[in-house]
């Protein structure tokens, strides 16, 4: 049975055969699915799949459509199809195919990439051929001038305007004449290199279709398409509509056209999209119209606000398919912009704590600078994972970062900071702390050469440092001799940057879908430079000029490759903080729309930086629109508000500060009136005061008043003595693992501890009687043999290949040695102070004020002479006896210091916190607390170390024993304080650790601002 049967409206689109069709498809109405089903229905009726042409505007949409069509075909026909049998294409790739006349052999057209375009631009600017009279020399050298000028030229080409036509129009207009001059030279250089950009492909295809004898016309007729489906038609430009008209004019038989579009979502006018094409096509192709109105994505509460905008096209508006779906749209008015950022942070944290996955949340900005960074940082500081920023996604990709760092390091030679960055890259794989220690030790020894420092203090990593340094030498050779392309290739090979793909090994920051493509883009850019920069750059360090130029312009190149209007890769986790443009086609449970301020959303109309008023008038008079202004600009703003709202499945929070950074009042956006004026139970209008955690001051309904924003809360039944210790070591790590409940990796360090605990639990479940052990040596041998057996069984169970990594093998042998010592100590203790084991891994509840601490005690023994011993196994090393370290901690507390995140080394409090629960459960007094440190003292081969603390009864004991008053202080001054901090709902309760050694095995290093970053 079909889990999503088509709605009546979808079925009408799928079945329509009587003439050309224009489908008004609003957000969430399943247009891709409907087109895919229409495709499958046509095939089921006998139309050959290769007689159906589907055109989309982006590769992402084409891939999605192709997958959906293949799925529906498989379901309806029961058999699969090769992708090559389908014509699901972007406009540009289809035009390339047309121009080739369908001949695959000529399909090696050189594309004018943005990097090549910049190289040509620089060549022209350096050529001396340009004589610009309306621009200063300083302006023309700027990167912004290049961007603006190339944008205008691209818009002109999108409307079919040639350099010659612009030259003709420019008579008497010096500014237009200057641009025409640049346009002419750019076109000449492009033609000389036989390069084409996407717009050239469309323009050339239109020209070719006007020639009856062209290969394009012949191929199109042979292809015999019977149906043409065009997706997202509101994003088409003028020339793309001309292309479709030209195709129809030469095709016999004339196919049926089906256009799908939604002018309300037309947010690419700024790039030259012409939503007027939708109305134009309706007339030109005599289309019948059908709507898709059932919105399966958003709650009606969200749609009511979105649809309230009177300027929207009513034909494409939608209603919720499930009227019962709950949702809300809230407006918050924090006082300042800082308050606004904090309010957004708190709203997001609240959702995450309530169970919304971070990737189900988006913060959508009209203007990304500087709020994208501010909000992302605030969220990261609050411990909420944030997906790499769209543009930064490229920079932050671990593969790209490794190549860029390597290139910069080659150019600057021995920069220690770059070495650290390169070696700590997760793919290159050296331990950050080891690398830092190696450099520190090297510097202390008076060394200056980073490679010598690394050699003499080799850091641990995925490969020996000597291997890495040999590989680095090959990179250095390539830097001196190779082209930019060969150099990047060498770096990728020598640093083994594709290891995660080859080994299928998940690496933090590596996206198996995006990272190889990004490396590919970087290689292509290097190839562009290898083909000649035309730059008279003098050689540097003996390397080639093109390599020097390539490295010198890395930032610009990466800026061109990273598209800020693209969302972060789908596979990455974290809250999306991005532009509204980047969110097109995506959906989220919770959407935040910051800065709902008049002048921001809607944005003020801004004058074009390049064109004068006169130039714009000249162009407009000639029917050419290269500058979005007036009504068009305003309509785009309405569409952006509509798109932002309709990304939400359930809840929307719009925010607008009352005053700017200088205290000037900010005017609320006219769009906000839709939130205040739409009535309904599921919508709320909140006036929020400036205080960060302030309660909402007024609400439009009682239900909202009953639900003030929730602060961060830790359910106290999850707090345990181990949790108390974890909090003391790093409150931020505690927040990630116990409040946000983010999964922690099972790293080597914790595996050692887990195996140790498991082995001892199994051993002491069998061996409980240590009062009647007989001869100590025999007992020790017996215990050691039994422990060896259990270790072998446990490590075989946890290591899939029976051997594991070298580190795992080492730790297994180490564990065996320690347990051998433990067996001897056990037998000796049984002789001197007999005892019996009462319980292993015993659940204990310690009542403590109004809170109960739940935890597991490793072992509880009863001494033959009376009283209990609590034992705790430690896989780490001993750093000082409990009483001494505890008293040091009390001194710090008494001096007004916080120990949270910065405790005295070796402060372990679990056993003390267990005392009340153990005494209650076993109706006896705890006489002693034992920590067994299986890695002994802080030296390489030290023996098992036991830290025993006597617990004194009231009025007894000596200076070395723990007094009842001290037990009370642990509860009162430490545990109770943690409970209070966790309960108060402030992020300031969770500072990061002070000492970076805490971070060595931490799973949250990628999302954490780092040790010492948050006090
Ligand atoms: S990386 Fe360090 S500071 Fe951050 S959570 Fe982990 S241990 Fe704490």
XYZ file of C-alpha atoms in Angstrom, residues 391-412 417-418 421-422 425 472 487-488 491-492 495 497 518-519 522-523 525 550-551 553-559 561-562:
50
model
C 30.186 29.547 3.317
C 32.447 28.444 6.134
C 31.448 24.825 5.441
C 34.056 24.876 2.702
C 36.756 26.510 4.844
C 36.002 24.254 7.804
C 35.955 21.003 5.907
C 38.797 18.973 7.402
C 40.090 17.967 3.958
C 40.098 21.521 2.630
C 41.613 22.772 5.860
C 44.444 20.238 5.623
C 45.283 21.301 2.050
C 45.095 25.026 2.838
C 47.207 24.645 5.977
C 49.769 22.547 4.123
C 50.008 25.107 1.309
C 50.457 27.974 3.755
C 53.002 26.016 5.735
C 55.000 25.276 2.580
C 55.010 28.973 1.721
C 55.952 30.194 5.202
C 51.193 27.387 14.655
C 50.580 25.955 11.174
C 47.057 22.947 13.003
C 48.155 20.510 10.312
C 43.791 17.839 11.700
C 56.185 16.236 4.051
C 51.199 20.301 -5.700
C 47.640 19.913 -4.387
C 49.465 17.002 -0.632
C 46.270 14.948 -0.904
C 48.758 13.323 3.777
C 43.406 12.866 2.914
C 35.319 20.059 -2.162
C 38.769 18.564 -2.719
C 40.115 22.853 -4.951
C 42.009 20.714 -7.461
C 40.963 25.762 -8.994
C 47.909 30.394 -6.167
C 48.959 30.373 -2.505
C 45.291 34.188 -3.446
C 44.021 31.206 -1.490
C 41.497 33.286 0.464
C 39.982 34.751 -2.670
C 39.890 31.344 -4.362
C 38.204 29.665 -1.421
C 35.736 32.582 -1.239
C 34.417 28.162 -4.267
C 32.350 28.517 -1.084
